[in-house]
PDB file of C-alpha atoms and ligand atoms in Angstrom:
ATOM      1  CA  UNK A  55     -19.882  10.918  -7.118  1.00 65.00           C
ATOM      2  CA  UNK A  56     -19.308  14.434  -5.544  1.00 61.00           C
ATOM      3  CA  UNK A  57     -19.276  15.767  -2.535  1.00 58.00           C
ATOM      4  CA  UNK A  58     -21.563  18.219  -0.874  1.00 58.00           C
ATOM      5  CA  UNK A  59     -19.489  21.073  -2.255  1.00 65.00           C
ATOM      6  CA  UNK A  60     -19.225  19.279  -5.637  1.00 76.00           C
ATOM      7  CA  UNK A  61     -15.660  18.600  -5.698  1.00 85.00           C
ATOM      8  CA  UNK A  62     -15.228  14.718  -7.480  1.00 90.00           C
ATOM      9  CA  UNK A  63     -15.226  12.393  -4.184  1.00 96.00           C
ATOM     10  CA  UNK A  64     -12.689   9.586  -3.764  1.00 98.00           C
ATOM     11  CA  UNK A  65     -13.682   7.144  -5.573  1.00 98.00           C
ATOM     12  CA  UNK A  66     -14.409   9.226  -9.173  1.00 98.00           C
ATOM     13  CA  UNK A  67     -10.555  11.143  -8.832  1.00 98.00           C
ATOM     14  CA  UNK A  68      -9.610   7.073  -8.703  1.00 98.00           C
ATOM     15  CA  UNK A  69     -11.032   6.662 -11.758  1.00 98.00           C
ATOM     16  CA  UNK A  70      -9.620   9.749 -13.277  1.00 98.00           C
ATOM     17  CA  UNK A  71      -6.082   8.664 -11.547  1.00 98.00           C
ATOM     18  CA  UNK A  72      -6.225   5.536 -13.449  1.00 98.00           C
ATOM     19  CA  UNK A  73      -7.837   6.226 -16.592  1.00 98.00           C
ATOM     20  CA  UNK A  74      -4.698   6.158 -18.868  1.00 98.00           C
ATOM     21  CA  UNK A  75      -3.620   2.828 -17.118  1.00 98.00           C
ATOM     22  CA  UNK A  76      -6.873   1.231 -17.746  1.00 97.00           C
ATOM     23  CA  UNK A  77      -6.950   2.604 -21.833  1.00 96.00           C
ATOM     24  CA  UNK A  78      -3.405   0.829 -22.304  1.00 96.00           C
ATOM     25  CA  UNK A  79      -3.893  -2.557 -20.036  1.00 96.00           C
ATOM     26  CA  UNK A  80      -7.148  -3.092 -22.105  1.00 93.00           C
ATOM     27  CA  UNK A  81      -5.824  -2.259 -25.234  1.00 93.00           C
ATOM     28  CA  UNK A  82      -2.291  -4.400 -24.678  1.00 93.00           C
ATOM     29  CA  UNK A  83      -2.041  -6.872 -27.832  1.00 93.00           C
ATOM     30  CA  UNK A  84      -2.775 -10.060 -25.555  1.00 96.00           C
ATOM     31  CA  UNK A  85      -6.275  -9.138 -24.292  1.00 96.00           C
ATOM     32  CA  UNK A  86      -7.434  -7.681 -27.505  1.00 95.00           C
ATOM     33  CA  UNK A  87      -6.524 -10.664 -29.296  1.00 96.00           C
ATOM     34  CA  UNK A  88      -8.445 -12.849 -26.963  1.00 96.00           C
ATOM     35  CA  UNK A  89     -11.615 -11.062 -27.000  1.00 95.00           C
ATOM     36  CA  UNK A  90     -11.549 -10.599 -30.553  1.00 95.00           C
ATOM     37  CA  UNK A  91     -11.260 -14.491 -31.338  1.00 97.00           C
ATOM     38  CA  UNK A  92      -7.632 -14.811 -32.785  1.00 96.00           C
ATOM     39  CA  UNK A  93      -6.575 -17.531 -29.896  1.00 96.00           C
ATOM     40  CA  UNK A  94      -8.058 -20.247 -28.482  1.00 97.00           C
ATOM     41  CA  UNK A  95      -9.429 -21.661 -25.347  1.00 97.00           C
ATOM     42  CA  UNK A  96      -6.029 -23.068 -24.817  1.00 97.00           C
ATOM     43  CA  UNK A  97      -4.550 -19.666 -24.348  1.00 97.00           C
ATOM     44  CA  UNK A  98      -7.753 -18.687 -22.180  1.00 97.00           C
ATOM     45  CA  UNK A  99      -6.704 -21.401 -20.123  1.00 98.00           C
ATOM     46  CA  UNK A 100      -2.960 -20.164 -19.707  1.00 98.00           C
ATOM     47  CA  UNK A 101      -4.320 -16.417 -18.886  1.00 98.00           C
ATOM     48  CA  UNK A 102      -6.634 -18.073 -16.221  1.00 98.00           C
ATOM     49  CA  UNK A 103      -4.149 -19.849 -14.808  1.00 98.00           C
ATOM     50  CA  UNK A 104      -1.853 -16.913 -14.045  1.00 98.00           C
ATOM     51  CA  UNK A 105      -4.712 -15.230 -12.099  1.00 98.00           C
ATOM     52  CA  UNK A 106      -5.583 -17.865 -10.117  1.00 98.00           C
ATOM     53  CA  UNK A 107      -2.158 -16.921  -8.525  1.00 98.00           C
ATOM     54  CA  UNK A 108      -2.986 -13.092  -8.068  1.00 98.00           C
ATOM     55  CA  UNK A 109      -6.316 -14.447  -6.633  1.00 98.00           C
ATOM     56  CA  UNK A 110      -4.845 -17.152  -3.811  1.00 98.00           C
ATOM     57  CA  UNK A 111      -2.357 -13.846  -2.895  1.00 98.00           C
ATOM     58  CA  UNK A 112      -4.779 -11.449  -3.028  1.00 97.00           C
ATOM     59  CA  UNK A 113      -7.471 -13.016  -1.211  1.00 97.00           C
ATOM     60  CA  UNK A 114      -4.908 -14.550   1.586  1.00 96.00           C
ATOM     61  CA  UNK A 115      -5.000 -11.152   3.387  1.00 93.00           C
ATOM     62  CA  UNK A 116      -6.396 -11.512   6.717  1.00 90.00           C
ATOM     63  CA  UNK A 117      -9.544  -8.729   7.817  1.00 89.00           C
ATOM     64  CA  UNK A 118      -7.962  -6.051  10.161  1.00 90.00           C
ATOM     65  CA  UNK A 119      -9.667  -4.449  13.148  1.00 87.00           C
ATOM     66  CA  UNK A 120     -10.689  -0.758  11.926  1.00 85.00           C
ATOM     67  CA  UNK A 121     -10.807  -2.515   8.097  1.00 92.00           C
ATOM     68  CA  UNK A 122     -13.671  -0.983   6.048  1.00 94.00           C
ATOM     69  CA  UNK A 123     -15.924  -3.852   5.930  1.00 93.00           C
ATOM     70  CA  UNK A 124     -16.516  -3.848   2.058  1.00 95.00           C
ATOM     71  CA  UNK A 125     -12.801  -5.461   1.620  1.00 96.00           C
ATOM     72  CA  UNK A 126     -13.837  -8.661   3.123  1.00 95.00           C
ATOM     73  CA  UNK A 127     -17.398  -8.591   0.832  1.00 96.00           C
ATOM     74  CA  UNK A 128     -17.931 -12.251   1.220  1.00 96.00           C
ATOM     75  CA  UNK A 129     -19.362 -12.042  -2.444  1.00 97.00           C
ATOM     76  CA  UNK A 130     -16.059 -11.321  -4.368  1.00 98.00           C
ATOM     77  CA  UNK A 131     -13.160 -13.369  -3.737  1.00 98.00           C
ATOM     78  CA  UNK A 132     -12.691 -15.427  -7.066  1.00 98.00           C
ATOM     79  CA  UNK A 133     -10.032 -17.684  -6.206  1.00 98.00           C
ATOM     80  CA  UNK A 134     -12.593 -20.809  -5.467  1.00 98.00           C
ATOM     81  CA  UNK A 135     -14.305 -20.292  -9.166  1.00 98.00           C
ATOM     82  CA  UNK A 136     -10.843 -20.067 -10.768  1.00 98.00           C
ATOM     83  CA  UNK A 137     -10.003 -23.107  -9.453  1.00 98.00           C
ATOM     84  CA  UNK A 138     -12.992 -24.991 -10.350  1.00 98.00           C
ATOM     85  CA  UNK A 139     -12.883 -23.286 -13.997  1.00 98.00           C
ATOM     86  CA  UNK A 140      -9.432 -24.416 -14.262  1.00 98.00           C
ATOM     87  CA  UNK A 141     -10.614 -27.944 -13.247  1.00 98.00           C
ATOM     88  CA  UNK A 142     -12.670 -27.672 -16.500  1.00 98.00           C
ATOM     89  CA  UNK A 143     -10.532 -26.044 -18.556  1.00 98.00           C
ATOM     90  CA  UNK A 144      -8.667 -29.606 -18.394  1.00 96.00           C
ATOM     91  CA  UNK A 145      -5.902 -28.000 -16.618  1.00 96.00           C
ATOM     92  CA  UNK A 146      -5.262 -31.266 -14.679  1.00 91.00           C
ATOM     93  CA  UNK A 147      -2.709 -30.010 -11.543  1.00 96.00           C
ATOM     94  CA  UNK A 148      -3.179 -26.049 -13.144  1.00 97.00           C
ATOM     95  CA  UNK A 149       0.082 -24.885 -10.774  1.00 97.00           C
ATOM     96  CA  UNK A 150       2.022 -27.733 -12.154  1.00 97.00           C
ATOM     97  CA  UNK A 151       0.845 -27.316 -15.934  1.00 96.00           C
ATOM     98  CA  UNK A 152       1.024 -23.854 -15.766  1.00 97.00           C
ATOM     99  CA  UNK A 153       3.796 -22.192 -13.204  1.00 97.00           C
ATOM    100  CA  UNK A 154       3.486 -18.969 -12.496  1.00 98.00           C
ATOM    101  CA  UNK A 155       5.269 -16.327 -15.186  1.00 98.00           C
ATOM    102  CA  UNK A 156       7.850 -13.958 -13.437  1.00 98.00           C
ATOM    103  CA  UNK A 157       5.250 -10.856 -14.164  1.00 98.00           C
ATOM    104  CA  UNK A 158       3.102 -13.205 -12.113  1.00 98.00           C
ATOM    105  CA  UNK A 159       5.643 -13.632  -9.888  1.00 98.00           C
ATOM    106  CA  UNK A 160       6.578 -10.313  -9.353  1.00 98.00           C
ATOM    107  CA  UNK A 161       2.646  -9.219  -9.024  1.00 98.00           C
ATOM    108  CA  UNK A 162       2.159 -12.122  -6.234  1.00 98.00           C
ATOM    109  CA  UNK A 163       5.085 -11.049  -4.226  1.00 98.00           C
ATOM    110  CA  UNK A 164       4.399  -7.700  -4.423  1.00 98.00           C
ATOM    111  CA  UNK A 165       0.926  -8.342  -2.996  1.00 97.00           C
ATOM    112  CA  UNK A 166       2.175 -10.689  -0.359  1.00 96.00           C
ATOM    113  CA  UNK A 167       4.519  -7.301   0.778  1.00 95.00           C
ATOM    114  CA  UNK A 168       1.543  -5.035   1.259  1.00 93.00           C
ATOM    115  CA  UNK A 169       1.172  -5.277   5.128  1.00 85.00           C
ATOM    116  CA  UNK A 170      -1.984  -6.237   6.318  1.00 85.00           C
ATOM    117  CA  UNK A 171      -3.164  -3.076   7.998  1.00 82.00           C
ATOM    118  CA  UNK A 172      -1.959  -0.880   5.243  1.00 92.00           C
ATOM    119  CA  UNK A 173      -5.557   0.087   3.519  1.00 95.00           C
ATOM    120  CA  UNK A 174      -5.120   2.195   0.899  1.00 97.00           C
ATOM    121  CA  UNK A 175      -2.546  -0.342  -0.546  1.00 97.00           C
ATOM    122  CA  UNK A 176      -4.831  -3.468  -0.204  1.00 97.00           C
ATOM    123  CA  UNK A 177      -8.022  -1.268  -1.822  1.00 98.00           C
ATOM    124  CA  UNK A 178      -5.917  -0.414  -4.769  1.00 98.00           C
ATOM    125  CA  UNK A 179      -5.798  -4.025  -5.466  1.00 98.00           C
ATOM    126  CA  UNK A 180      -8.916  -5.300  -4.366  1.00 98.00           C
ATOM    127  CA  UNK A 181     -10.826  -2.261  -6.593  1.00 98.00           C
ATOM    128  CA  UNK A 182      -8.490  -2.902  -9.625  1.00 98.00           C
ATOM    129  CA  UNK A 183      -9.176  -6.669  -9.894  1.00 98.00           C
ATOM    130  CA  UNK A 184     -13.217  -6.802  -8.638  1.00 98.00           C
ATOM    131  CA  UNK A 185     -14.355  -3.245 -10.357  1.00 98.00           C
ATOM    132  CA  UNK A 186     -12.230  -4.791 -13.288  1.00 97.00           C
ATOM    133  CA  UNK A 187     -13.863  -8.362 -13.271  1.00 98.00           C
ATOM    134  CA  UNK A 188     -17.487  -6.559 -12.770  1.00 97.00           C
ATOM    135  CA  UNK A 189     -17.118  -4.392 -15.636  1.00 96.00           C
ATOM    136  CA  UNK A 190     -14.482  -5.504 -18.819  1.00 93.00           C
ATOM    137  CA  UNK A 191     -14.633  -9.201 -16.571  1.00 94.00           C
ATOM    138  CA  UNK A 192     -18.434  -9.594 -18.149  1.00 93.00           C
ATOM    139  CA  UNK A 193     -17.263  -8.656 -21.640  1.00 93.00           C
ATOM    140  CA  UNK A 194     -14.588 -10.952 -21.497  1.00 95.00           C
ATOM    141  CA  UNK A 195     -16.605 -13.393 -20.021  1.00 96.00           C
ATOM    142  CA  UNK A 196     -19.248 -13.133 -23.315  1.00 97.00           C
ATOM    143  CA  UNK A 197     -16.074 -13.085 -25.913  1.00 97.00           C
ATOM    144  CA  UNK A 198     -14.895 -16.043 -24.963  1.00 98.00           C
ATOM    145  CA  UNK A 199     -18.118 -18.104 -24.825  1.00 98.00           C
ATOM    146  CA  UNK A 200     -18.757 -16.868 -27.905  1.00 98.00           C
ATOM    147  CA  UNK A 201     -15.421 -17.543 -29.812  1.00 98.00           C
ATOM    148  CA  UNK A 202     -13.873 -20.259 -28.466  1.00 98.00           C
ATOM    149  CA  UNK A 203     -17.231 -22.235 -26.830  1.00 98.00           C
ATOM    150  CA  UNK A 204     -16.357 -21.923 -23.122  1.00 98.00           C
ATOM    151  CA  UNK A 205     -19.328 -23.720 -21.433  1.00 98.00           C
ATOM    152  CA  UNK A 206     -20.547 -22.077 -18.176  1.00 97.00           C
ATOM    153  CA  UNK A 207     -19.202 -24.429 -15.775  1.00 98.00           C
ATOM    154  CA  UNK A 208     -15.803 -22.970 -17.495  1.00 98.00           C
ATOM    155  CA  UNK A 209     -16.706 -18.869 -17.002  1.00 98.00           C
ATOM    156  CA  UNK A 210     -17.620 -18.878 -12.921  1.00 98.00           C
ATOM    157  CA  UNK A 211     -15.295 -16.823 -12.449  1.00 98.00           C
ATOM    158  CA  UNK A 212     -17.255 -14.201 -13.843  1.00 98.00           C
ATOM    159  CA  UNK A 213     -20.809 -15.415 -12.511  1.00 97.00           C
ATOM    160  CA  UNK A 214     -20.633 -13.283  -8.912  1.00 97.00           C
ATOM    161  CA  UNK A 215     -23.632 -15.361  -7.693  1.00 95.00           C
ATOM    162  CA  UNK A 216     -23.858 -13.215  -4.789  1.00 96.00           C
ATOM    163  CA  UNK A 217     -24.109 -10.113  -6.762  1.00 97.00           C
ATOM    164  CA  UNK A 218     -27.330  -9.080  -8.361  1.00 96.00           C
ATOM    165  CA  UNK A 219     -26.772  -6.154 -10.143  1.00 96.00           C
ATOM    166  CA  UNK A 220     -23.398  -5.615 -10.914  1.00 96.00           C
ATOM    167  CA  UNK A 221     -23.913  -1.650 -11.869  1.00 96.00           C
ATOM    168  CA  UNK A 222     -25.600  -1.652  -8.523  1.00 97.00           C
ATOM    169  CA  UNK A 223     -22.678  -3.372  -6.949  1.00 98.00           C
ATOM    170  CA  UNK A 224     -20.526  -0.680  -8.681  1.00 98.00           C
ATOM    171  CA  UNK A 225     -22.074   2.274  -7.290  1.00 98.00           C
ATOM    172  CA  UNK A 226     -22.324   1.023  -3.522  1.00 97.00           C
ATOM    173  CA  UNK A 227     -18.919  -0.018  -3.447  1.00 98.00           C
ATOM    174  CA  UNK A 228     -17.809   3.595  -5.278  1.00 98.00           C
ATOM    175  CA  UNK A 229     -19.816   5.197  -2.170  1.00 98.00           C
ATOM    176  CA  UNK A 230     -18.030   3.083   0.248  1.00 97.00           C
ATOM    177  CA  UNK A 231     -14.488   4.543  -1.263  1.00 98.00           C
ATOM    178  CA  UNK A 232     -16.181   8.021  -1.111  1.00 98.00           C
ATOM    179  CA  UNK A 233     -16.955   7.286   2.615  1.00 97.00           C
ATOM    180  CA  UNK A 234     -13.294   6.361   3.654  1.00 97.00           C
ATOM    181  CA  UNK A 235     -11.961   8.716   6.251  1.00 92.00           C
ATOM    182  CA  UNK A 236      -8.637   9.552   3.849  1.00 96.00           C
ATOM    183  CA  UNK A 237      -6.289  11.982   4.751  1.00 97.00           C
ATOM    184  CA  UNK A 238      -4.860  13.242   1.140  1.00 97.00           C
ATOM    185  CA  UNK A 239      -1.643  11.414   1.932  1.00 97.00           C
ATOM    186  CA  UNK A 240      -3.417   8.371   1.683  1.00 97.00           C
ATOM    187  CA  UNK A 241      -5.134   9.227  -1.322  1.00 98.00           C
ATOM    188  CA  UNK A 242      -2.280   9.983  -2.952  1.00 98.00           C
ATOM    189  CA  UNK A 243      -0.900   6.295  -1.952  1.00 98.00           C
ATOM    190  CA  UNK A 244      -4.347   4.499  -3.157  1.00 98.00           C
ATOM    191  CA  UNK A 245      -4.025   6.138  -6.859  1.00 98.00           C
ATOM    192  CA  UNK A 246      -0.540   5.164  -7.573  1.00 98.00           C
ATOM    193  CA  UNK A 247      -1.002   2.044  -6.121  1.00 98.00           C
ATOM    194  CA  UNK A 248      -4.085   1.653  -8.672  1.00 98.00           C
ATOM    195  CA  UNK A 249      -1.712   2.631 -11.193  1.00 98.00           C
ATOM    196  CA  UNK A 250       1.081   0.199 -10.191  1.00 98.00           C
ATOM    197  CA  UNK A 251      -1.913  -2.652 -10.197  1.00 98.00           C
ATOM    198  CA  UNK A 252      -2.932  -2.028 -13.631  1.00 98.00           C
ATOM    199  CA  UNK A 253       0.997  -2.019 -14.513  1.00 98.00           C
ATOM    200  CA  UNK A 254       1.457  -5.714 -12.858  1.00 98.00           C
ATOM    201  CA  UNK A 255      -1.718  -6.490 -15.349  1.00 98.00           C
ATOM    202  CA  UNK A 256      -0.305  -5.398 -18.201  1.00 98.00           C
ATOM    203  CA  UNK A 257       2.841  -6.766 -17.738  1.00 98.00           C
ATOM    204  CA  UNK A 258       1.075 -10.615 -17.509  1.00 98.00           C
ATOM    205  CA  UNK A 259      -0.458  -9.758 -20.541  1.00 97.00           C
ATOM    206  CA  UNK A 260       2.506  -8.702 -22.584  1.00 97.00           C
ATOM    207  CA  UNK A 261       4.437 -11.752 -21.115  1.00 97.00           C
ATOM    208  CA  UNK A 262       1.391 -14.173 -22.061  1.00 97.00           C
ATOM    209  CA  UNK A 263       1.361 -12.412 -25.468  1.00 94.00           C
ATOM    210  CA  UNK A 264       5.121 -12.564 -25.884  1.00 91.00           C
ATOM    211  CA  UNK A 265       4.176 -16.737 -25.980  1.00 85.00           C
ATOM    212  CA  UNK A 266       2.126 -16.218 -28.839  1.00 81.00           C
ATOM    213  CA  UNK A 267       3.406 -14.107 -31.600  1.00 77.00           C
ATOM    214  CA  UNK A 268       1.425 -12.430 -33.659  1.00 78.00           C
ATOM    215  CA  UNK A 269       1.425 -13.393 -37.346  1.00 72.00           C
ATOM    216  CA  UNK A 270       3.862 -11.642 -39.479  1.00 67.00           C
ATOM    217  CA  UNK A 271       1.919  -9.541 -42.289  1.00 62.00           C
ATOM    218  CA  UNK A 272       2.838 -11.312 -45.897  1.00 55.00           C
TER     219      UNK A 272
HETATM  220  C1  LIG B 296     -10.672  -6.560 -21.569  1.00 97.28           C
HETATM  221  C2  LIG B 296     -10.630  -5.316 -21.680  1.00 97.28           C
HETATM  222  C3  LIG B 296     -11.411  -4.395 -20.804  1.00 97.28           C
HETATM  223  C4  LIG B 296     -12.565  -3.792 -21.101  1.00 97.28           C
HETATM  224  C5  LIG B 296     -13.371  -3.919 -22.358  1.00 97.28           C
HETATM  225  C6  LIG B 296     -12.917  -2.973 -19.964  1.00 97.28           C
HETATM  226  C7  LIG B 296     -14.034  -2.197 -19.883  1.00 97.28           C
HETATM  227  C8  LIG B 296     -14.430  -1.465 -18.808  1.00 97.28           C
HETATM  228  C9  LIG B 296     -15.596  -0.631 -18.739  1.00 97.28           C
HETATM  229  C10 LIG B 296     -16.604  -0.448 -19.858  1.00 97.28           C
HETATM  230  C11 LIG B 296     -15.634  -0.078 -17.531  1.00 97.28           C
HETATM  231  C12 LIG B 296     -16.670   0.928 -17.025  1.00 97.28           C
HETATM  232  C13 LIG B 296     -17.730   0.212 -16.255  1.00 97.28           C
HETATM  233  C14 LIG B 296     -18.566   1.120 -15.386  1.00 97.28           C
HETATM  234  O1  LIG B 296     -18.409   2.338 -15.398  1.00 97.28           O
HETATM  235  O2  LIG B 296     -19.348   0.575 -14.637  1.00 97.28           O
HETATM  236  C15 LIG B 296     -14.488  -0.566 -16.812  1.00 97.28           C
HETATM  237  C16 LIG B 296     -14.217  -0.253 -15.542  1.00 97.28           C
HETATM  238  C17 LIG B 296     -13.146  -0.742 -14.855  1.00 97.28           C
HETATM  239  N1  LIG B 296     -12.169  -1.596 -15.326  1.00 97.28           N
HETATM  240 FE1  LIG B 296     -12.031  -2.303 -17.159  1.00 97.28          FE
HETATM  241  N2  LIG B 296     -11.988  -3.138 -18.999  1.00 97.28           N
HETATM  242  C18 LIG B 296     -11.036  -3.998 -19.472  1.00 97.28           C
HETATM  243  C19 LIG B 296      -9.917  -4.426 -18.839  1.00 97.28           C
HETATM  244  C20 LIG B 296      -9.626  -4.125 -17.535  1.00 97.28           C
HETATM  245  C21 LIG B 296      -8.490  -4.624 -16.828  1.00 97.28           C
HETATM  246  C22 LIG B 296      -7.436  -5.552 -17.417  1.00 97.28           C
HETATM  247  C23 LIG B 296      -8.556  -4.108 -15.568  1.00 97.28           C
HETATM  248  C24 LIG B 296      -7.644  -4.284 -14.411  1.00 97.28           C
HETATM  249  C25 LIG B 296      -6.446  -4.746 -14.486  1.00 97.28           C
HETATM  250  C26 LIG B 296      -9.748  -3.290 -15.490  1.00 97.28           C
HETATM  251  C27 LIG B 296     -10.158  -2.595 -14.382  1.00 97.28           C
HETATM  252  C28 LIG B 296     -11.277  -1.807 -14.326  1.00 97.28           C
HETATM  253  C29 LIG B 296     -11.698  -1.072 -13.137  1.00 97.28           C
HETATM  254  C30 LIG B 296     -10.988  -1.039 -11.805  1.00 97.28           C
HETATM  255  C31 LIG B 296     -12.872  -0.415 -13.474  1.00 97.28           C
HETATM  256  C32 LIG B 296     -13.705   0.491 -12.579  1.00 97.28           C
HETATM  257  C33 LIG B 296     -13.454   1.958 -12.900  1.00 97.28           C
HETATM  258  C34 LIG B 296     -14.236   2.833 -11.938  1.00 97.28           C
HETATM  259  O3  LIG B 296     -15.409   3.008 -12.167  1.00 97.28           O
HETATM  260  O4  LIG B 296     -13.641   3.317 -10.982  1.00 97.28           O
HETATM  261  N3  LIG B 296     -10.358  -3.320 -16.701  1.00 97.28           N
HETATM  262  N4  LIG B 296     -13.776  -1.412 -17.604  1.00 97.28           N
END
């Protein structure tokens, strides 16, 4: 989106802030191994697990007078669906089968420091992870039917049964961002947060890759 003088509004200079960040998280060795079929549903499992941590942290934060309403959209938080996927991913007790990595670690704490009233830290999350799970979140979602026969009642955390149209979804929510009252300070603060959330990411990744080694050409 632009703005009436046709300079790029908030929410597309986000974008732009974090388009590096989103070409290396998506490409790290971990995620493109999973969606092109060289794990298993095991590993899914293990991955899943990890975010259901970011998700309880994330979605703990409590809704602050003055918040912009679309951060407590009562049709994303994922943490409910993560559970229940776990629950038939066989994960038994998942936070006792599967503690939480120290990237995890360090991502949850790190969330659980943003203070509540501080906005353009808590977007920076909450558009990294939802955006993420509406867009690369549905491919994902196919790949791993598809390759390692995840059964629906495993994949809700993709299903937003609230949401209709996800591209829909998309572009409201980009308005919203491009409607926030932001002085430039703050903008400044929402893009490198964005680009310290897709760091945390990619840092799970590498350490649920690093369980896994890749096979050693012959
Ligand atoms: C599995 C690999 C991934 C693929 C294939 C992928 C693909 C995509 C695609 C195609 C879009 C554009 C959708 C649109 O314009 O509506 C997108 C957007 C986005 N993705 Fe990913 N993605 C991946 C991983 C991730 C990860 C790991 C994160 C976060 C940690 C993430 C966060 C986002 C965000 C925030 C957007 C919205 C960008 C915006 O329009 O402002 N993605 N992704």
């Amino acid at each position: 989106m632009t703005s009436a003088e046709g300079a790029p509004g908030l929410a597309a200079r986000l974008r732009d802030a974090t388009a590096v960040e989103h070409k290396d998280t998506e490409n790290r060795s971990f995620i493109s191994r999973l969606m092109g079929g060289e794990l298993s549903l095991d590993e899914y499992t293990r991955y899943l697990a990890q975010y259901a941590y970011v998700y309880r942290a994330l979605e703990a934060r409590q809704p602050q007078p003055g918040d912009p309403e679309f951060l407590s959209e009562p049709a994303l938080p994922r943490f409910p669906s993560i559970v229940s996927d776990l629950a038939h991913l066989g994960a038994g007790d998942w936070e006792i089968a599967h503690p939480a990595l120290p990237a995890t670690q360090a991502y949850v704490a790190h969330l659980e420091s943003i203070a509540d009233a501080d906005v353009p830290r808590y977007l920076a999350h909450h558009y990294t992870r939802y955006l993420g799970d509406l867009s690369g979140g549905q491919a994902i979602a196919s790949l791993v039917a598809r390759h390692y026969d995840a059964t629906p009642d495993q994949l809700a955390f993709y299903r937003f049964e609230a949401i209709d149209s996800p591209v829909r979804f998309k572009r409201a929510y980009r308005d919203q961002i491009d409607a926030l009252d932001f002085c430039e300070d703050q903008a400044q603060i929402l893009f490198a947060e964005a680009k310290l959330a897709f760091r945390f990411n990619g840092d799970m990744f590498n350490a649920l890759g690093d369980a896994v080694p890749e096979p050693v050409a012959s």
